[in-house]
mmCIF file of C-alpha atoms in Angstrom:
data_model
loop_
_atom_site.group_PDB
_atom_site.id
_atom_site.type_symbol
_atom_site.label_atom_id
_atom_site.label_comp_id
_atom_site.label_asym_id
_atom_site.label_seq_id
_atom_site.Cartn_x
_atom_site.Cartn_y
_atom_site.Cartn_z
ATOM 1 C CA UNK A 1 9.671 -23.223 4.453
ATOM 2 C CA UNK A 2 7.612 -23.300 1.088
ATOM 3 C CA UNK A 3 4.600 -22.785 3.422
ATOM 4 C CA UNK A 4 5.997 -19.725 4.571
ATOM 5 C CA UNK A 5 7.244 -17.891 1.133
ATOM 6 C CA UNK A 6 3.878 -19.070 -0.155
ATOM 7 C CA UNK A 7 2.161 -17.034 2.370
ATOM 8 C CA UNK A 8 4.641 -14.221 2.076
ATOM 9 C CA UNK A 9 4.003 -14.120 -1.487
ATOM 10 C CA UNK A 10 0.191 -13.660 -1.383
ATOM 11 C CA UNK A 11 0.557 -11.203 1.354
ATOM 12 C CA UNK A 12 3.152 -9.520 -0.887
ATOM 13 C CA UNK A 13 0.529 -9.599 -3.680
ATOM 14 C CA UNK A 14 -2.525 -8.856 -2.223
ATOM 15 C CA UNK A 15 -0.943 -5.583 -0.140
ATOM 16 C CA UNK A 16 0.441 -4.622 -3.496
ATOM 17 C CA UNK A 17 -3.194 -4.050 -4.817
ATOM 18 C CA UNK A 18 -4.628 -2.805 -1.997
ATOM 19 C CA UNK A 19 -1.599 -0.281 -1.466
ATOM 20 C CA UNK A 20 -2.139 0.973 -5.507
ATOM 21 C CA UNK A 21 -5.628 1.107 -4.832
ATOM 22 C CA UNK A 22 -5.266 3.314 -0.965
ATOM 23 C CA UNK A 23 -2.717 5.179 -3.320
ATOM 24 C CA UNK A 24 -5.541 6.217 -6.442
ATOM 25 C CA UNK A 25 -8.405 7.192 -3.513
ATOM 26 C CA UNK A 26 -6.286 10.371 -2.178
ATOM 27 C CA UNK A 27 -7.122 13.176 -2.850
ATOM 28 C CA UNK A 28 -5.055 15.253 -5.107
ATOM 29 C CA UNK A 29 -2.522 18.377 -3.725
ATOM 30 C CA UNK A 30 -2.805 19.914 -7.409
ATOM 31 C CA UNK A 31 0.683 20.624 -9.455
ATOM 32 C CA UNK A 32 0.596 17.325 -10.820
ATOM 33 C CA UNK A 33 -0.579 14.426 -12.921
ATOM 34 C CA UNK A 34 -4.030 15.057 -10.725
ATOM 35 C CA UNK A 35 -4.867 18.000 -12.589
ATOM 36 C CA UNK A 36 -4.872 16.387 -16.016
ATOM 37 C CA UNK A 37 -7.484 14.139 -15.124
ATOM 38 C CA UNK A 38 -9.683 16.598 -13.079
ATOM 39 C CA UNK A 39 -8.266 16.286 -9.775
ATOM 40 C CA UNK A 40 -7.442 20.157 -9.611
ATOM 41 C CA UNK A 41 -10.887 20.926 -9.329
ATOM 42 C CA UNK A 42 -11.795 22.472 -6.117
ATOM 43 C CA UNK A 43 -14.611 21.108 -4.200
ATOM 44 C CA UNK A 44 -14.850 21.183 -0.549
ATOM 45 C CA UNK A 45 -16.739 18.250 0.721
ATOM 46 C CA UNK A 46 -17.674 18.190 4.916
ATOM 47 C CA UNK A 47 -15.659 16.106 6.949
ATOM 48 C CA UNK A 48 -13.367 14.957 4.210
ATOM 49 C CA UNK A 49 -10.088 15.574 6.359
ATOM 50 C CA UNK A 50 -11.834 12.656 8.783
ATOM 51 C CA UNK A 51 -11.964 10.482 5.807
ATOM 52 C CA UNK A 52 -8.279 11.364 4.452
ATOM 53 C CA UNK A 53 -6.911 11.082 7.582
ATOM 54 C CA UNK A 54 -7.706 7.503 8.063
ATOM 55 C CA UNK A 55 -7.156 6.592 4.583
ATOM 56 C CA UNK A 56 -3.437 7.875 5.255
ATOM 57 C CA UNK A 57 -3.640 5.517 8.144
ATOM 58 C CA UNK A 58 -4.563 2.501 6.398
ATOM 59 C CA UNK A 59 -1.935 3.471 3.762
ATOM 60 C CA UNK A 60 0.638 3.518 5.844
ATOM 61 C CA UNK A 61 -0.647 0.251 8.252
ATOM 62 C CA UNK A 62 -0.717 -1.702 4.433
ATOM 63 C CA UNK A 63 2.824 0.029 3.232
ATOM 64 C CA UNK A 64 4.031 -1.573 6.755
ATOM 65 C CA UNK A 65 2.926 -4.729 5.496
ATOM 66 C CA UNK A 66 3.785 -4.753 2.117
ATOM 67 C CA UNK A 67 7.479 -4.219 3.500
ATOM 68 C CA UNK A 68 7.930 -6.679 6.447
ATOM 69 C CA UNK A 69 6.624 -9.033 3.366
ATOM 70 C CA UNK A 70 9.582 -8.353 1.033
ATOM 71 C CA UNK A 71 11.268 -8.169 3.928
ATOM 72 C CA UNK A 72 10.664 -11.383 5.282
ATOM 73 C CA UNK A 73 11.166 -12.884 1.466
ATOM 74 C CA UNK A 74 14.928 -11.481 0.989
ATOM 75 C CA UNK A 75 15.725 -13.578 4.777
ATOM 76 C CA UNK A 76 14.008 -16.746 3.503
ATOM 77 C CA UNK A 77 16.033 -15.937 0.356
ATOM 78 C CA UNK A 78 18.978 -15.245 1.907
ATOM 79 C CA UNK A 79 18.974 -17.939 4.465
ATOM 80 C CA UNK A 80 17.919 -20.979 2.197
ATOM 81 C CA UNK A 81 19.894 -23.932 2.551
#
């Protein structure tokens, strides 16, 4: 069982940065804390919705990780003899 929570726990780590990271490359919507740091500029780049699209995708495929890995921590948790 260590074996596993080990594992979970890297996973749970290394989905963590990458999900921070996925987070800080979109693009901002404008209205918020984008705008202080430039992000309300308009510039229309070609083929950017491609690019944002599947960025969403792999946010949400590493979000789906990042929770069956805390998920799978609370059962080992919860189940430990």
């Amino acid at each position: 069982m260590d074996a596993v929570r080990i594992v979970l726990q890297v996973l749970l780590v290394l989905s963590s940065l990458i999900l921070t990271l996925f987070i800080l490359l979109h693009k901002g919507k404008g209205g918020g804390l984008s705008d202080m740091f430039g992000g309300g500029m308009s510039t229309s780049l070609g083929g950017s919705s491609v690019a944002e699209r599947n960025l969403d995708r792999f946010t949400v495929a590493v979000a789906t990780v990042w929770a069956a890995a805390i998920i799978g921590l609370g059962l080992l948790a919860r189940f430990q003899t």
